[in-house]
Coordinates of C-alpha atoms in Angstrom, one line a residue:
M28 CA -20.4 -3.9 18.7
K29 CA -19.8 -7.6 18.2
E30 CA -23.5 -8.4 17.6
R31 CA -23.5 -6.2 14.4
Q32 CA -21.7 -8.9 12.5
T33 CA -22.6 -12.2 14.2
L34 CA -25.9 -12.8 12.4
Q35 CA -24.9 -15.4 9.8
R36 CA -26.7 -17.5 7.2
Q37 CA -25.4 -20.1 4.8
D38 CA -24.6 -18.9 1.3
P39 CA -26.5 -21.2 -1.0
G40 CA -24.0 -20.5 -3.8
G41 CA -20.8 -21.5 -2.0
S42 CA -19.2 -23.2 1.0
A43 CA -18.4 -20.1 3.0
P44 CA -21.0 -18.8 5.6
G45 CA -22.8 -15.7 4.7
V46 CA -22.5 -12.6 6.9
E47 CA -25.4 -10.1 7.4
F48 CA -25.1 -6.7 9.1
P49 CA -26.9 -3.4 9.2
H50 CA -27.3 -1.1 6.2
L51 CA -27.0 -3.9 3.6
P52 CA -28.6 -2.4 0.5
G53 CA -31.6 -4.1 -1.2
I54 CA -29.6 -5.4 -4.2
P55 CA -31.4 -8.5 -5.5
D56 CA -29.4 -11.7 -4.8
L57 CA -26.7 -9.9 -2.9
V58 CA -24.7 -12.2 -0.7
T59 CA -21.9 -11.1 1.7
R60 CA -19.5 -13.7 3.0
H61 CA -16.0 -14.2 4.4
F62 CA -13.1 -14.7 2.0
D63 CA -12.1 -18.4 1.4
P64 CA -8.2 -18.5 1.2
A65 CA -8.3 -21.9 -0.5
A66 CA -10.5 -20.8 -3.4
D67 CA -11.0 -17.1 -3.7
Y68 CA -7.7 -15.6 -4.6
P69 CA -8.2 -15.9 -8.4
A70 CA -11.6 -14.2 -8.3
V71 CA -10.4 -11.4 -6.0
V72 CA -7.5 -10.7 -8.4
D73 CA -9.8 -10.6 -11.4
F74 CA -12.2 -8.3 -9.5
L75 CA -9.4 -5.9 -8.4
V76 CA -7.9 -5.8 -11.9
A77 CA -11.3 -4.9 -13.3
V78 CA -11.9 -2.2 -10.7
N79 CA -8.4 -0.7 -10.8
T80 CA -8.4 -0.6 -14.6
H81 CA -11.8 1.1 -14.6
D82 CA -10.6 3.7 -12.1
V83 CA -7.1 4.0 -13.8
L84 CA -5.4 3.1 -10.5
E85 CA -1.9 1.9 -11.3
S86 CA -2.0 -1.2 -9.2
I87 CA -2.5 -4.6 -10.8
P88 CA -2.1 -7.5 -8.4
T89 CA -1.3 -11.1 -9.2
I90 CA -2.4 -14.2 -7.3
A91 CA 1.1 -14.7 -6.0
S92 CA 1.7 -11.0 -5.0
L93 CA -1.7 -10.7 -3.3
R94 CA -1.3 -13.9 -1.4
I95 CA 2.1 -12.9 -0.1
E96 CA 0.8 -9.4 0.8
W97 CA -2.2 -10.5 2.7
E98 CA -0.5 -13.4 4.5
S99 CA 2.3 -11.1 5.7
M100 CA 0.0 -8.4 7.0
A101 CA -1.5 -8.1 10.5
M102 CA -4.7 -9.6 9.4
D103 CA -6.3 -13.1 8.9
P104 CA -7.7 -13.3 5.4
A105 CA -10.3 -15.9 6.5
T106 CA -11.9 -13.4 8.9
D107 CA -10.7 -9.9 8.0
V108 CA -11.8 -10.0 4.3
L109 CA -15.4 -9.7 3.2
V110 CA -16.6 -10.6 -0.2
A111 CA -19.9 -9.3 -1.8
E112 CA -21.4 -11.3 -4.6
V113 CA -24.5 -11.2 -6.9
D114 CA -25.3 -14.5 -8.6
G115 CA -21.8 -15.8 -7.8
E116 CA -20.1 -12.8 -9.3
M117 CA -17.9 -10.6 -7.1
V118 CA -19.2 -7.1 -6.9
G119 CA -17.5 -5.8 -3.7
L120 CA -14.6 -6.4 -1.4
A121 CA -13.5 -5.1 2.0
H122 CA -10.6 -5.9 4.2
H123 CA -8.7 -4.4 7.1
D124 CA -5.3 -4.7 8.8
W125 CA -3.5 -2.8 11.5
R126 CA 0.0 -1.4 12.1
Q127 CA 1.6 0.9 14.6
R128 CA 2.7 4.2 12.9
G129 CA 4.5 6.5 15.3
A130 CA 2.5 6.9 18.5
R131 CA -0.8 5.7 17.0
I132 CA -2.3 2.4 15.8
F133 CA -3.7 2.7 12.3
H134 CA -6.5 0.2 11.3
H135 CA -6.3 0.5 7.5
M136 CA -9.3 -0.5 5.5
N137 CA -9.6 -1.2 1.8
V138 CA -13.1 -1.1 0.2
A139 CA -13.8 -1.7 -3.5
V140 CA -17.1 -1.8 -5.3
G141 CA -17.6 -2.9 -8.9
P142 CA -18.5 0.1 -11.2
A143 CA -22.0 -1.3 -12.0
F144 CA -22.9 -1.5 -8.3
R145 CA -21.8 1.9 -7.2
H146 CA -24.1 4.6 -5.7
R147 CA -26.4 1.9 -4.4
G148 CA -25.3 1.8 -0.7
L149 CA -22.9 -1.1 -1.0
G150 CA -19.8 0.9 -0.3
R151 CA -21.4 2.4 2.8
A152 CA -22.3 -1.1 4.0
L153 CA -18.8 -2.4 3.5
V154 CA -17.3 0.5 5.4
D155 CA -19.9 -0.3 8.2
W156 CA -18.8 -3.9 8.3
T157 CA -15.1 -3.0 8.4
E158 CA -15.7 -0.5 11.3
A159 CA -17.7 -3.0 13.3
A160 CA -15.1 -5.8 12.6
V161 CA -12.3 -3.5 13.9
A162 CA -14.3 -2.5 17.0
A163 CA -15.2 -6.1 17.7
S164 CA -11.6 -7.2 17.5
L165 CA -10.5 -4.7 20.0
A166 CA -13.5 -5.0 22.4
G167 CA -12.1 -8.0 24.3
G168 CA -8.8 -6.3 25.1
D169 CA -6.6 -9.2 24.0
H170 CA -6.0 -8.1 20.4
P171 CA -2.3 -7.5 19.7
A172 CA -3.0 -3.9 18.9
A173 CA -5.1 -3.3 22.0
T174 CA -2.6 -0.9 23.6
T175 CA -3.1 2.4 25.3
L176 CA -2.0 4.2 22.1
P177 CA -4.8 6.0 20.2
H178 CA -6.5 3.9 17.5
I179 CA -7.3 5.4 14.1
L180 CA -9.4 4.1 11.2
S181 CA -7.7 4.9 7.9
A182 CA -8.5 4.6 4.2
W183 CA -6.8 5.9 1.1
A184 CA -9.0 7.1 -1.8
A185 CA -8.9 9.6 -4.6
P186 CA -10.9 12.7 -3.6
S187 CA -11.8 13.2 -7.3
T188 CA -13.7 9.9 -7.4
P189 CA -17.5 10.8 -7.4
G190 CA -19.1 10.3 -4.0
V191 CA -15.9 9.7 -2.0
D192 CA -15.8 13.0 -0.2
A193 CA -19.5 12.9 0.5
L194 CA -19.4 9.4 1.9
A195 CA -16.4 10.2 4.0
A196 CA -18.0 13.2 5.5
R197 CA -21.3 11.4 6.3
M198 CA -19.3 8.7 8.1
G199 CA -17.1 11.1 10.1
Y200 CA -13.8 10.8 8.2
A201 CA -11.5 13.7 7.6
I202 CA -8.5 14.0 5.3
E203 CA -5.2 13.9 7.3
S204 CA -2.7 13.8 4.5
Y205 CA -2.2 13.5 0.7
G206 CA 0.0 11.2 -1.3
M207 CA 0.8 11.5 -5.0
M208 CA 1.9 9.4 -7.9
M209 CA 4.7 11.2 -9.9
V210 CA 5.9 10.2 -13.3
R211 CA 8.6 11.2 -15.8
A212 CA 9.4 10.2 -19.4
L213 CA 12.7 8.3 -19.7
A214 CA 13.1 9.8 -23.1
D215 CA 13.6 13.2 -21.5
P216 CA 17.2 14.2 -20.7
I217 CA 18.6 12.5 -17.6
P218 CA 21.3 14.3 -15.6
D219 CA 24.6 12.4 -15.0
L220 CA 25.2 13.0 -11.3
A221 CA 28.2 11.6 -9.5
L222 CA 28.1 9.8 -6.2
P223 CA 29.5 11.7 -3.2
D224 CA 33.2 11.0 -2.5
G225 CA 33.9 7.7 -0.7
L226 CA 30.7 6.0 -1.8
E227 CA 30.2 3.2 -4.3
V228 CA 27.3 1.3 -5.8
R229 CA 27.6 -2.5 -5.6
P230 CA 25.5 -5.4 -7.0
V231 CA 23.0 -6.7 -4.4
R232 CA 24.0 -10.0 -2.9
P233 CA 21.6 -12.3 -1.0
E234 CA 23.8 -12.0 2.1
D235 CA 23.3 -8.2 2.0
H236 CA 19.5 -8.3 1.9
R237 CA 19.0 -7.8 5.6
R238 CA 21.4 -5.0 5.9
I239 CA 19.9 -3.2 3.0
W240 CA 16.4 -3.7 4.4
D241 CA 17.4 -2.6 7.9
A242 CA 19.0 0.6 6.5
D243 CA 15.8 1.4 4.5
T244 CA 13.7 0.8 7.6
E245 CA 15.9 3.1 9.6
A246 CA 15.8 5.9 7.1
F247 CA 12.0 5.6 6.8
R248 CA 11.6 6.3 10.5
D249 CA 12.2 10.0 9.8
H250 CA 9.0 10.1 7.6
R251 CA 5.6 11.1 8.7
N252 CA 3.7 8.3 10.5
P253 CA 6.5 5.7 9.9
A254 CA 5.3 2.1 9.9
E255 CA 6.8 -0.3 12.4
R256 CA 8.1 -3.0 10.1
T257 CA 8.2 -6.7 11.1
D258 CA 10.2 -9.8 10.0
A259 CA 7.1 -10.8 8.0
D260 CA 7.5 -7.6 6.0
F261 CA 11.1 -8.5 5.2
V262 CA 10.3 -12.0 4.1
A263 CA 7.4 -10.8 2.0
A264 CA 9.4 -8.2 0.2
F265 CA 12.0 -10.6 -1.0
A266 CA 9.5 -13.4 -1.7
D267 CA 7.5 -11.2 -4.1
P268 CA 8.0 -12.5 -7.6
D269 CA 8.3 -9.0 -9.0
T270 CA 11.3 -8.2 -6.7
D271 CA 14.4 -8.1 -8.9
T272 CA 17.4 -6.8 -6.8
S273 CA 19.5 -6.5 -10.0
L274 CA 17.5 -3.3 -10.7
W275 CA 18.4 -1.7 -7.4
Q276 CA 20.9 1.0 -6.8
V277 CA 22.5 0.6 -3.4
A278 CA 25.3 2.9 -2.2
W279 CA 27.9 1.7 0.3
D280 CA 30.3 3.5 2.5
G281 CA 32.6 0.6 3.4
D282 CA 30.4 -1.9 5.2
E283 CA 27.6 0.6 5.8
V284 CA 24.6 1.1 3.5
A285 CA 24.3 4.8 2.9
G286 CA 21.2 4.9 0.7
S287 CA 19.3 3.0 -1.9
V288 CA 16.7 3.1 -4.6
M289 CA 14.6 -0.1 -4.9
N290 CA 13.4 -0.2 -8.5
T291 CA 10.6 -2.6 -9.6
I292 CA 9.0 -3.5 -12.9
Y293 CA 5.5 -4.9 -12.7
P294 CA 4.8 -6.8 -16.0
E295 CA 1.1 -7.4 -15.4
E296 CA 0.5 -3.7 -14.6
N297 CA 2.4 -2.6 -17.7
A298 CA 0.5 -5.0 -19.9
Q299 CA -2.8 -3.9 -18.5
F300 CA -2.2 -0.2 -19.0
G301 CA -0.1 -0.5 -22.2
V302 CA 3.0 1.1 -20.7
R303 CA 6.7 0.3 -20.3
R304 CA 7.0 1.7 -16.7
V305 CA 9.3 1.1 -13.8
W306 CA 8.6 2.1 -10.2
L307 CA 11.1 3.7 -7.9
D308 CA 9.5 2.0 -5.0
H309 CA 11.8 3.0 -2.1
I310 CA 14.2 6.0 -2.1
T311 CA 16.1 6.3 1.1
V312 CA 19.2 7.9 2.5
R313 CA 20.4 7.4 6.1
R314 CA 21.0 10.4 8.2
P315 CA 24.8 10.5 8.2
W316 CA 24.8 10.7 4.4
R317 CA 22.1 13.2 3.8
R318 CA 22.4 16.7 2.2
R319 CA 25.3 15.4 0.0
G320 CA 23.4 14.7 -3.3
L321 CA 23.2 10.9 -2.7
A322 CA 19.5 10.6 -3.5
S323 CA 19.8 12.6 -6.7
A324 CA 22.8 10.5 -7.8
L325 CA 21.1 7.2 -7.1
I326 CA 17.9 8.3 -8.9
S327 CA 19.8 9.5 -11.9
R328 CA 21.7 6.3 -12.1
S329 CA 18.5 4.4 -11.9
L330 CA 16.9 6.4 -14.7
R331 CA 19.8 6.0 -17.0
T332 CA 20.0 2.3 -16.4
L333 CA 16.3 1.8 -16.9
Q334 CA 16.3 3.9 -20.1
Q335 CA 19.0 1.7 -21.5
M336 CA 16.8 -1.3 -20.8
G337 CA 14.1 0.2 -23.2
L338 CA 11.7 1.3 -20.5
E339 CA 9.7 4.4 -21.3
Q340 CA 8.4 5.8 -18.0
A341 CA 9.5 6.0 -14.4
A342 CA 7.0 6.4 -11.5
L343 CA 7.2 6.9 -7.8
G344 CA 4.9 7.7 -4.8
A345 CA 5.4 10.6 -2.5
D346 CA 3.9 12.2 0.6
T347 CA 2.9 15.7 -0.6
E348 CA 4.2 17.1 2.7
N349 CA 7.3 14.9 3.0
L350 CA 9.5 16.1 5.8
S351 CA 12.7 15.8 3.8
G352 CA 11.5 17.9 0.9
A353 CA 11.5 14.9 -1.4
V354 CA 8.8 16.3 -3.7
K355 CA 11.0 19.2 -4.7
L356 CA 13.9 16.8 -5.3
Y357 CA 11.8 14.6 -7.6
E358 CA 10.5 17.6 -9.5
S359 CA 14.1 18.8 -10.0
L360 CA 14.8 15.4 -11.7
G361 CA 11.8 15.7 -14.1
F362 CA 9.0 14.0 -12.2
R363 CA 5.6 15.6 -12.3
Q364 CA 2.3 14.9 -10.4
H365 CA 0.2 12.3 -12.1
H366 CA -2.7 11.8 -9.6
V367 CA -3.4 12.4 -5.9
H368 CA -4.9 10.2 -3.2
A369 CA -6.0 11.3 0.3
N370 CA -5.8 9.5 3.6
Y371 CA -9.2 9.7 5.3
V372 CA -9.0 9.0 9.0
K373 CA -11.4 8.7 12.0
P374 CA -10.5 8.0 15.7
I375 CA -11.8 4.7 17.2
E376 CA -13.0 4.9 20.8
V377 CA -11.4 2.0 22.6
P378 CA -11.8 1.7 26.4
G379 CA -8.5 2.3 28.2
T380 CA -6.8 4.1 25.4
K381 CA -5.7 7.7 25.3
P382 CA -8.0 10.2 23.6

């Protein structure tokens, strides 16, 4: 598989070497090349902002947040990100990373194509490159993820996007799960729910960051396909410029973290979409404190506090088949489905791995 992406040519419009591979469409002046970490972050952010705004995807990166995200992931931006350009303008982007989730290794891909260049074969070509890059990285057997666990290619996309289902079917992908974005207006009545007896909410102190993070990690292990988090994830979470722990609601039982709601405001996203929105990014309760109304109490406390700050809308993401019944809980607190994404998956055949 390696030879599929080793034919290179110099990009006359830049310093990074071009990369050629099968199924590149005949778009005039199309150049595909590796990402340049020293120069390309601003252009990638501009491209993703334009694509996500067009597709009404509520994710607006900044240069700082994207750099932190990519440099903390199990990927090398210099080799695992591919840029497509026409006359020096970015028209496509693909990247991949990997993470163990439960008893499988997921190789997650992200592929984006500018609206003016869709339905011309570029998306298919970028998926081809990503699949070949993942296969090549595993072929030598020395990749950190080259274990005997099954390997899965994975990509999230909105099934409602024209052409997504057809492309996925042609390339052998099937939907494994769905996730949804849920929203509620903060102007609507918010219940005033008391914390369970013996618990209290305290301001977040820097010396508590690790305990709060570890408690959140422990609670998420009960979710479907839980990700194996790393120290790099911890560092990245607290380095993100949008992380404001004064917005968090963390419940303590003595010295133990019982549960938390990690709220985040993304100013650039709000400005781009003309909203005053807050995200309830992580909502977790550890096992000993479940079934006592703690999650509902922490969410209601969050909503009331954020309403008092003048915010207008709260949002969260949820697995539609969450094992803890979280979707019903969110609906009981006024959240409603906004849009749905699907996780498209395909097994990778790696010698020495389980089927």
